Amino acid sequence: MDFESPAFEPRPPEAEAESFLQPVCSHRPTARVAAPRVAAPLVDPFGRAISYLRISVTDRCDFRCVYCMSEHMTFLPKADILSLEELDRVCSAFVARGVRKLRVTGGEPMVRRGIMGLFRSLSRHLATGTLDELTLTTNGSQLARHAAALADCGVRRINVSLDTLDPDRFRTITRWGELTRVKEGIAAAQRAGIVVKINTVALKGVNEDEIVRLVRWAHGEGMDLTLIEVMPLGEIDGMRLDQYLPLSTVRARLEDRFTLQEIDYRTGGPARYVRVAETGGRLGFITPLTHNFCESCNRVRLTCTGTLFMCLGQEDAADLRAAVRASEADDVLHDTIEAAIARKPKGHDFVIDRRNRPALSRHMSVTGG
Ligand code: SAM
Ligand code: SF4
């Protein structure tokens, strides 16, 4: 396993070599960040205001979920990855241009060495009121030791990915994961006052018999659950068609067991929610393949190498690493961001191809889901 690489945080936070900022959660700006120029909010050619940035802070992970990665992945060299200071600069440039929500993701964000330094730093935007939400998507494996610190940095809600409640099945799906650790992580986050939402990828023949149980469990623990359709991103070891389970099918089956009531709840993400009358909890559906959610898309995605994707389902991208490294000031960065948003496409066109070719060559762990 490639866990000893310098970009990977194998052990507890004492080992945070890259803690480039203050040791405690502080809302003071860092000296490293150039003062943002006053500029207009980012609006794309279709009139959609860009208010949501997802940041993949690493391509690495301590799991190898079967729908996300091959067992043997080649990861990027450290020099290609944005440093935590650079990530902070890019995020802060977006916040200065009207982004109100930052979601840190990966790969597995909590395995990035020094990641809590980035949370501490970005939390200053919450304190000044320029940011509404700082959050993350995680597999939960490292959550138990970071939950309290995340809460301290103003993280109020997180997404934890969990596809099964059966420990053996969990190991089969994640290849390397341990269900008990994830459950401990969820419990720690809840104790710290963080609201947890569960993300479950619906997988044909793998967890389709467990969806009802997952709904009951999540709602019983006070958590929303969102079901996700498998997306054709990146080469994996199995066949996509084998994994693909339309959520229209899942929903029809759930309607045999539950009363699903339409509600108007939105989180700023692509999920459409219903309330399950029998449990009282919320259930979300993310259906990129059976329902096009592009018309209300307010988000862009930054990879750990500083590549900005304006659409999860298209190849066009902008190189923010070159922009950030071009100058100490943020002018080039702002110009590059503006030019990129001006190219944001109207939408994606994912197709599950019968020849098993991914619609896009990059894995979900590159853009972070
Ligand atoms: N490692 C973290 C985790 O698992 O939550 C964050 C990154 S992961 C790429 C983000 C989300 O994308 C997870 O909920 C995961 O289940 C989902 N995902 C990964 N590959 C996918 C695919 N091909 N189709 C649909 N969802 C996928
Ligand atoms: Fe890792 Fe998340 Fe991908 Fe699973 S889905 S391999 S936990 S990045």
Short mmCIF file of C-alpha atoms and ligand atoms in Angstrom, two decimals:
data_model
loop_
_atom_site.label_atom_id
_atom_site.label_comp_id
_atom_site.label_asym_id
_atom_site.label_seq_id
_atom_site.Cartn_x
_atom_site.Cartn_y
_atom_site.Cartn_z
CA MET A 1 0.00 0.00 0.00
CA ASP A 2 1.21 3.43 -0.89
CA PHE A 3 0.52 4.98 2.53
CA GLU A 4 3.99 6.17 3.39
CA SER A 5 4.12 8.89 0.78
CA PRO A 6 4.71 12.38 2.18
CA ALA A 7 1.35 13.65 0.94
CA PHE A 8 -0.45 11.04 2.96
CA GLU A 9 -1.20 11.42 6.63
CA PRO A 10 -0.80 7.97 8.11
CA ARG A 11 -1.03 8.80 11.83
CA PRO A 12 -2.66 11.18 14.32
CA PRO A 13 -2.55 14.97 14.07
CA GLU A 14 0.66 15.34 16.09
CA ALA A 15 2.32 14.37 12.80
CA GLU A 16 0.88 17.40 11.01
CA ALA A 17 4.08 18.58 9.38
CA GLU A 18 2.27 20.93 7.04
CA SER A 19 0.36 22.85 9.70
CA PHE A 20 1.11 26.08 7.93
CA LEU A 21 -1.25 28.17 9.95
CA GLN A 22 -2.12 28.94 13.53
CA PRO A 23 -2.24 25.97 15.92
CA VAL A 24 -5.81 26.75 17.00
CA CYS A 25 -8.87 27.69 15.07
CA SER A 26 -8.33 31.34 14.28
CA HIS A 27 -10.27 33.78 12.19
CA ARG A 28 -7.33 36.03 11.38
CA PRO A 29 -6.27 36.12 7.72
CA THR A 30 -2.89 34.58 6.92
CA ALA A 31 -0.06 36.82 5.77
CA ARG A 32 0.38 34.53 2.74
CA VAL A 33 -2.90 35.50 1.13
CA ALA A 34 -2.88 38.59 -1.03
CA ALA A 35 -5.75 41.00 -0.43
CA PRO A 36 -8.56 40.09 -2.81
CA ARG A 37 -9.39 42.70 -5.39
CA VAL A 38 -12.94 43.94 -5.33
CA ALA A 39 -14.68 42.24 -8.23
CA ALA A 40 -18.07 41.12 -9.42
CA PRO A 41 -19.57 37.77 -8.44
CA LEU A 42 -19.06 34.90 -10.85
CA VAL A 43 -21.99 34.34 -13.20
CA ASP A 44 -21.76 31.90 -16.11
CA PRO A 45 -23.06 32.49 -19.66
CA PHE A 46 -26.37 30.81 -18.73
CA GLY A 47 -26.99 33.20 -15.86
CA ARG A 48 -26.08 30.70 -13.12
CA ALA A 49 -24.26 32.35 -10.20
CA ILE A 50 -21.33 30.25 -8.98
CA SER A 51 -21.74 29.98 -5.23
CA TYR A 52 -20.37 26.51 -4.47
CA LEU A 53 -16.80 25.21 -4.81
CA ARG A 54 -15.82 21.59 -4.22
CA ILE A 55 -12.14 21.07 -3.53
CA SER A 56 -10.46 17.71 -3.88
CA VAL A 57 -7.45 18.03 -1.57
CA THR A 58 -5.87 14.68 -2.46
CA ASP A 59 -6.28 11.91 -5.00
CA ARG A 60 -5.28 9.35 -2.37
CA CYS A 61 -7.51 7.23 -0.22
CA ASP A 62 -7.32 4.56 2.45
CA PHE A 63 -10.20 2.70 0.74
CA ARG A 64 -10.51 1.32 -2.79
CA CYS A 65 -14.27 1.35 -3.38
CA VAL A 66 -15.06 -0.92 -6.31
CA TYR A 67 -17.08 1.72 -8.21
CA CYS A 68 -14.53 4.49 -7.62
CA MET A 69 -11.00 3.11 -7.94
CA SER A 70 -9.05 0.18 -9.23
CA GLU A 71 -7.28 -1.83 -6.55
CA HIS A 72 -3.91 -0.68 -7.85
CA MET A 73 -3.95 3.04 -8.44
CA THR A 74 -1.06 5.24 -9.49
CA PHE A 75 -1.20 8.42 -7.48
CA LEU A 76 0.18 11.82 -8.31
CA PRO A 77 3.64 13.00 -7.21
CA LYS A 78 3.61 15.55 -4.41
CA ALA A 79 5.03 18.34 -6.59
CA ASP A 80 1.91 18.22 -8.75
CA ILE A 81 -0.41 18.72 -5.79
CA LEU A 82 -1.35 22.19 -4.59
CA SER A 83 0.17 22.95 -1.20
CA LEU A 84 -2.22 23.81 1.62
CA GLU A 85 -1.26 27.48 1.22
CA GLU A 86 -2.11 27.32 -2.48
CA LEU A 87 -5.41 25.59 -1.75
CA ASP A 88 -6.19 28.33 0.74
CA ARG A 89 -5.37 31.03 -1.83
CA VAL A 90 -7.59 29.50 -4.50
CA CYS A 91 -10.50 28.91 -2.10
CA SER A 92 -10.17 32.44 -0.74
CA ALA A 93 -10.17 33.89 -4.27
CA PHE A 94 -13.47 32.11 -4.93
CA VAL A 95 -14.90 33.32 -1.62
CA ALA A 96 -13.91 36.87 -2.59
CA ARG A 97 -15.92 36.36 -5.80
CA GLY A 98 -19.12 35.26 -4.14
CA VAL A 99 -18.70 31.56 -3.40
CA ARG A 100 -20.69 30.91 -0.19
CA LYS A 101 -20.08 27.20 0.26
CA LEU A 102 -16.85 25.20 0.27
CA ARG A 103 -16.89 21.41 0.32
CA VAL A 104 -13.57 19.68 0.98
CA THR A 105 -13.40 16.24 -0.57
CA GLY A 106 -11.00 13.86 -2.29
CA GLY A 107 -9.86 11.04 -2.58
CA GLU A 108 -10.21 10.88 1.15
CA PRO A 109 -9.69 14.43 2.47
CA MET A 110 -8.86 13.33 6.01
CA VAL A 111 -5.76 11.45 4.86
CA ARG A 112 -4.14 14.61 3.51
CA ARG A 113 -1.32 15.55 5.86
CA GLY A 114 -2.07 18.81 7.68
CA ILE A 115 -5.65 19.00 6.45
CA MET A 116 -6.87 20.45 9.74
CA GLY A 117 -4.62 23.46 9.09
CA LEU A 118 -6.61 24.14 5.95
CA PHE A 119 -9.91 23.88 7.83
CA ARG A 120 -8.59 26.20 10.53
CA SER A 121 -7.50 28.70 7.93
CA LEU A 122 -10.68 28.62 5.84
CA SER A 123 -12.83 28.99 8.93
CA ARG A 124 -11.85 32.69 9.01
CA HIS A 125 -14.28 33.26 6.14
CA LEU A 126 -17.11 31.88 8.29
CA ALA A 127 -16.15 34.30 11.03
CA THR A 128 -16.24 37.28 8.68
CA GLY A 129 -19.58 36.17 7.23
CA THR A 130 -18.25 35.91 3.66
CA LEU A 131 -18.80 32.15 3.72
CA ASP A 132 -22.02 30.39 4.75
CA GLU A 133 -20.75 26.86 4.93
CA LEU A 134 -17.50 24.94 5.25
CA THR A 135 -18.07 21.22 4.96
CA LEU A 136 -16.58 17.94 3.81
CA THR A 137 -17.37 14.60 2.23
CA THR A 138 -15.52 11.74 3.87
CA ASN A 139 -15.45 7.97 4.07
CA GLY A 140 -15.43 8.42 7.85
CA SER A 141 -12.35 6.29 8.52
CA GLN A 142 -10.43 9.13 10.24
CA LEU A 143 -13.41 11.02 11.58
CA ALA A 144 -13.26 9.83 15.19
CA ARG A 145 -9.99 11.70 15.80
CA HIS A 146 -10.85 14.84 13.84
CA ALA A 147 -14.55 15.39 14.63
CA ALA A 148 -14.10 17.75 17.58
CA ALA A 149 -11.53 19.87 15.73
CA LEU A 150 -13.80 20.08 12.69
CA ALA A 151 -16.66 21.31 14.86
CA ASP A 152 -14.27 23.83 16.37
CA CYS A 153 -13.57 25.16 12.88
CA GLY A 154 -17.22 25.85 12.25
CA VAL A 155 -18.02 22.66 10.32
CA ARG A 156 -21.72 22.10 11.05
CA ARG A 157 -22.75 19.40 8.55
CA ILE A 158 -20.79 16.67 6.81
CA ASN A 159 -21.47 13.88 4.34
CA VAL A 160 -20.27 10.40 5.19
CA SER A 161 -20.28 7.77 2.46
CA LEU A 162 -21.58 4.38 3.54
CA ASP A 163 -22.99 1.77 1.18
CA THR A 164 -23.78 -1.11 3.54
CA LEU A 165 -24.26 -1.98 7.22
CA ASP A 166 -22.81 -5.45 6.82
CA PRO A 167 -19.11 -5.55 7.86
CA ASP A 168 -18.16 -8.24 5.31
CA ARG A 169 -19.99 -6.52 2.51
CA PHE A 170 -18.40 -3.25 3.60
CA ARG A 171 -14.99 -4.82 3.20
CA THR A 172 -15.95 -6.19 -0.21
CA ILE A 173 -17.18 -2.82 -1.48
CA THR A 174 -14.37 -0.69 -0.03
CA ARG A 175 -11.74 -3.45 -0.39
CA TRP A 176 -9.74 -2.00 2.55
CA GLY A 177 -12.32 -0.39 4.85
CA GLU A 178 -13.55 -1.29 8.35
CA LEU A 179 -17.19 -0.60 9.13
CA THR A 180 -16.74 -0.21 12.89
CA ARG A 181 -14.27 2.65 12.45
CA VAL A 182 -16.67 4.49 10.19
CA LYS A 183 -19.52 4.02 12.66
CA GLU A 184 -17.28 5.29 15.46
CA GLY A 185 -16.45 8.30 13.31
CA ILE A 186 -20.11 9.05 12.70
CA ALA A 187 -20.84 8.79 16.43
CA ALA A 188 -17.92 11.12 17.24
CA ALA A 189 -19.15 13.69 14.72
CA GLN A 190 -22.65 13.60 16.20
CA ARG A 191 -21.24 13.97 19.72
CA ALA A 192 -19.35 17.04 18.49
CA GLY A 193 -22.65 18.52 17.33
CA ILE A 194 -22.07 17.95 13.60
CA VAL A 195 -25.09 16.97 11.53
CA VAL A 196 -24.23 13.88 9.46
CA LYS A 197 -25.80 12.97 6.13
CA ILE A 198 -25.17 9.52 4.72
CA ASN A 199 -24.37 9.09 1.00
CA THR A 200 -25.06 5.64 -0.42
CA VAL A 201 -24.23 4.59 -3.96
CA ALA A 202 -26.94 2.19 -5.18
CA LEU A 203 -25.18 -0.84 -6.64
CA LYS A 204 -26.94 -3.54 -8.60
CA GLY A 205 -26.66 -6.94 -6.96
CA VAL A 206 -24.47 -5.52 -4.16
CA ASN A 207 -26.54 -3.41 -1.77
CA GLU A 208 -29.93 -3.15 -3.48
CA ASP A 209 -31.43 -5.55 -0.92
CA GLU A 210 -30.23 -3.29 1.90
CA ILE A 211 -31.62 0.09 0.93
CA VAL A 212 -34.69 -0.19 3.18
CA ARG A 213 -32.47 -1.14 6.12
CA LEU A 214 -30.11 1.75 5.41
CA VAL A 215 -33.02 4.20 5.30
CA ARG A 216 -34.38 2.93 8.64
CA TRP A 217 -30.92 2.98 10.23
CA ALA A 218 -29.94 6.46 9.04
CA HIS A 219 -33.27 7.99 10.00
CA GLY A 220 -33.21 6.16 13.34
CA GLU A 221 -29.83 7.79 14.05
CA GLY A 222 -31.14 11.23 13.09
CA MET A 223 -29.37 11.38 9.72
CA ASP A 224 -30.63 12.15 6.22
CA LEU A 225 -29.73 9.59 3.58
CA THR A 226 -28.96 10.36 -0.05
CA LEU A 227 -28.90 7.67 -2.71
CA ILE A 228 -26.50 8.16 -5.63
CA GLU A 229 -26.56 6.53 -9.04
CA VAL A 230 -23.23 5.12 -10.14
CA MET A 231 -21.57 7.44 -12.65
CA PRO A 232 -19.30 6.35 -15.50
CA LEU A 233 -16.09 8.04 -14.30
CA GLY A 234 -12.66 6.46 -14.67
CA GLU A 235 -11.45 2.97 -15.51
CA ILE A 236 -12.35 0.46 -12.80
CA ASP A 237 -11.88 -3.29 -12.55
CA GLY A 238 -15.51 -4.36 -13.09
CA MET A 239 -18.23 -3.57 -15.60
CA ARG A 240 -20.23 -0.36 -15.12
CA LEU A 241 -23.35 -1.92 -16.55
CA ASP A 242 -23.08 -4.61 -13.88
CA GLN A 243 -23.10 -1.91 -11.18
CA TYR A 244 -25.68 0.43 -12.62
CA LEU A 245 -28.98 0.46 -10.77
CA PRO A 246 -31.36 3.24 -11.85
CA LEU A 247 -32.72 5.15 -8.88
CA SER A 248 -36.11 5.16 -10.60
CA THR A 249 -36.16 1.40 -9.89
CA VAL A 250 -34.99 1.88 -6.30
CA ARG A 251 -37.59 4.56 -5.70
CA ALA A 252 -40.39 2.39 -7.09
CA ARG A 253 -39.34 -0.42 -4.74
CA LEU A 254 -39.15 1.93 -1.76
CA GLU A 255 -42.66 3.12 -2.52
CA ASP A 256 -43.87 -0.44 -1.87
CA ARG A 257 -42.54 -0.15 1.69
CA PHE A 258 -42.74 3.53 2.53
CA THR A 259 -44.85 6.61 1.84
CA LEU A 260 -42.54 9.09 0.09
CA GLN A 261 -43.79 12.65 0.44
CA GLU A 262 -42.50 15.36 -1.90
CA ILE A 263 -40.82 18.20 0.02
CA ASP A 264 -39.19 21.42 -1.04
CA TYR A 265 -35.95 20.88 0.88
CA ARG A 266 -32.67 21.71 -0.94
CA THR A 267 -29.11 21.80 0.40
CA GLY A 268 -27.49 23.65 -2.49
CA GLY A 269 -26.41 20.31 -3.98
CA PRO A 270 -28.02 18.25 -6.74
CA ALA A 271 -30.13 15.95 -4.52
CA ARG A 272 -33.95 15.98 -4.72
CA TYR A 273 -35.51 15.10 -1.37
CA VAL A 274 -38.62 13.35 -0.11
CA ARG A 275 -39.79 12.72 3.43
CA VAL A 276 -40.34 9.12 4.45
CA ALA A 277 -43.63 9.28 6.37
CA GLU A 278 -42.95 6.11 8.37
CA THR A 279 -39.55 7.26 9.71
CA GLY A 280 -39.97 11.03 9.58
CA GLY A 281 -36.53 11.32 7.95
CA ARG A 282 -35.41 12.83 4.66
CA LEU A 283 -34.31 10.76 1.70
CA GLY A 284 -32.41 12.30 -1.21
CA PHE A 285 -31.88 11.08 -4.76
CA ILE A 286 -28.93 12.12 -6.94
CA THR A 287 -29.74 10.91 -10.42
CA PRO A 288 -27.31 12.24 -13.01
CA LEU A 289 -28.19 9.46 -15.44
CA THR A 290 -31.97 9.41 -15.20
CA HIS A 291 -32.54 13.06 -14.38
CA ASN A 292 -30.55 15.99 -15.64
CA PHE A 293 -29.80 18.42 -12.80
CA CYS A 294 -27.68 20.83 -14.80
CA GLU A 295 -30.15 23.67 -15.13
CA SER A 296 -29.68 24.72 -11.51
CA CYS A 297 -25.93 23.96 -11.33
CA ASN A 298 -24.21 26.54 -9.13
CA ARG A 299 -20.90 24.75 -8.60
CA VAL A 300 -17.44 24.13 -9.94
CA ARG A 301 -14.80 21.65 -8.88
CA LEU A 302 -11.10 22.03 -8.12
CA THR A 303 -8.80 19.02 -8.24
CA CYS A 304 -5.83 18.62 -5.94
CA THR A 305 -3.56 19.64 -8.83
CA GLY A 306 -5.38 22.94 -9.21
CA THR A 307 -7.38 21.97 -12.29
CA LEU A 308 -10.77 23.63 -12.27
CA PHE A 309 -13.58 21.63 -13.85
CA MET A 310 -16.58 23.75 -14.68
CA CYS A 311 -18.73 20.61 -15.12
CA LEU A 312 -18.38 17.16 -13.52
CA GLY A 313 -19.38 15.59 -16.82
CA GLN A 314 -17.19 17.49 -19.30
CA GLU A 315 -13.45 17.53 -20.02
CA ASP A 316 -12.93 21.30 -20.36
CA ALA A 317 -10.84 22.68 -17.49
CA ALA A 318 -8.68 25.59 -16.38
CA ASP A 319 -5.21 25.42 -14.86
CA LEU A 320 -5.37 27.35 -11.59
CA ARG A 321 -2.08 25.88 -10.39
CA ALA A 322 -0.19 27.74 -13.11
CA ALA A 323 -2.19 30.85 -12.26
CA VAL A 324 -1.47 30.62 -8.55
CA ARG A 325 2.21 29.91 -9.11
CA ALA A 326 2.57 32.69 -11.70
CA SER A 327 2.55 35.45 -9.14
CA GLU A 328 2.35 36.25 -5.43
CA ALA A 329 -0.59 38.53 -6.15
CA ASP A 330 -3.94 37.05 -7.08
CA ASP A 331 -4.59 38.99 -10.30
CA VAL A 332 -3.66 36.17 -12.68
CA LEU A 333 -5.69 33.78 -10.55
CA HIS A 334 -8.78 35.97 -10.71
CA ASP A 335 -8.39 36.46 -14.48
CA THR A 336 -8.09 32.70 -15.01
CA ILE A 337 -11.14 32.00 -12.83
CA GLU A 338 -13.20 34.57 -14.72
CA ALA A 339 -12.19 33.12 -18.10
CA ALA A 340 -13.05 29.62 -16.86
CA ILE A 341 -16.52 30.53 -15.60
CA ALA A 342 -17.20 32.21 -18.95
CA ARG A 343 -16.74 28.72 -20.49
CA LYS A 344 -18.96 26.78 -18.07
CA PRO A 345 -21.01 24.45 -20.30
CA LYS A 346 -24.77 24.14 -20.19
CA GLY A 347 -24.67 20.54 -18.99
CA HIS A 348 -23.21 17.04 -19.15
CA ASP A 349 -24.09 14.01 -21.19
CA PHE A 350 -23.16 10.93 -19.19
CA VAL A 351 -23.84 7.61 -20.86
CA ILE A 352 -23.24 4.13 -19.48
CA ASP A 353 -21.54 2.67 -22.53
CA ARG A 354 -22.18 -0.99 -23.39
CA ARG A 355 -18.53 -1.38 -24.34
CA ASN A 356 -17.72 -0.37 -20.71
CA ARG A 357 -15.75 2.70 -21.71
CA PRO A 358 -16.06 5.41 -19.07
CA ALA A 359 -17.79 8.57 -20.32
CA LEU A 360 -14.79 10.38 -18.87
CA SER A 361 -11.34 9.00 -18.20
CA ARG A 362 -10.89 10.63 -14.78
CA HIS A 363 -12.03 8.91 -11.58
CA MET A 364 -14.51 10.42 -9.15
CA SER A 365 -11.61 10.63 -6.68
CA VAL A 366 -10.04 13.28 -8.96
CA THR A 367 -12.95 15.69 -8.85
CA GLY A 368 -14.28 14.51 -5.53
CA GLY A 369 -17.90 13.66 -6.20
N1 SAM B 1 -13.56 9.61 -0.01
C1 SAM B 1 -14.68 10.42 0.30
C2 SAM B 1 -15.95 9.60 0.35
O1 SAM B 1 -15.94 8.45 -0.06
O2 SAM B 1 -16.94 10.16 0.81
C3 SAM B 1 -14.86 11.60 -0.61
C4 SAM B 1 -14.62 11.39 -2.08
S1 SAM B 1 -15.74 10.27 -2.89
C5 SAM B 1 -15.11 10.32 -4.52
C6 SAM B 1 -17.22 11.23 -2.92
C7 SAM B 1 -18.48 10.47 -3.22
O3 SAM B 1 -18.44 10.01 -4.55
C8 SAM B 1 -18.72 9.26 -2.36
O4 SAM B 1 -20.01 9.35 -1.78
C9 SAM B 1 -18.66 8.10 -3.32
O5 SAM B 1 -19.51 7.07 -2.93
C10 SAM B 1 -19.06 8.75 -4.60
N2 SAM B 1 -18.56 8.08 -5.81
C11 SAM B 1 -17.32 7.68 -6.12
N3 SAM B 1 -17.25 7.13 -7.35
C12 SAM B 1 -18.50 7.21 -7.86
C13 SAM B 1 -19.10 6.84 -9.10
N4 SAM B 1 -18.39 6.30 -10.08
N5 SAM B 1 -20.43 7.07 -9.26
C14 SAM B 1 -21.17 7.65 -8.27
N6 SAM B 1 -20.67 8.02 -7.08
C15 SAM B 1 -19.35 7.81 -6.87
FE1 SF4 B 2 -11.97 6.48 -1.48
FE2 SF4 B 2 -14.24 7.83 -1.41
FE3 SF4 B 2 -13.40 6.70 -3.72
FE4 SF4 B 2 -14.23 5.13 -1.75
S1 SF4 B 2 -15.46 6.63 -2.85
S2 SF4 B 2 -12.31 4.86 -2.95
S3 SF4 B 2 -13.60 6.23 0.05
S4 SF4 B 2 -12.40 8.34 -2.64
#
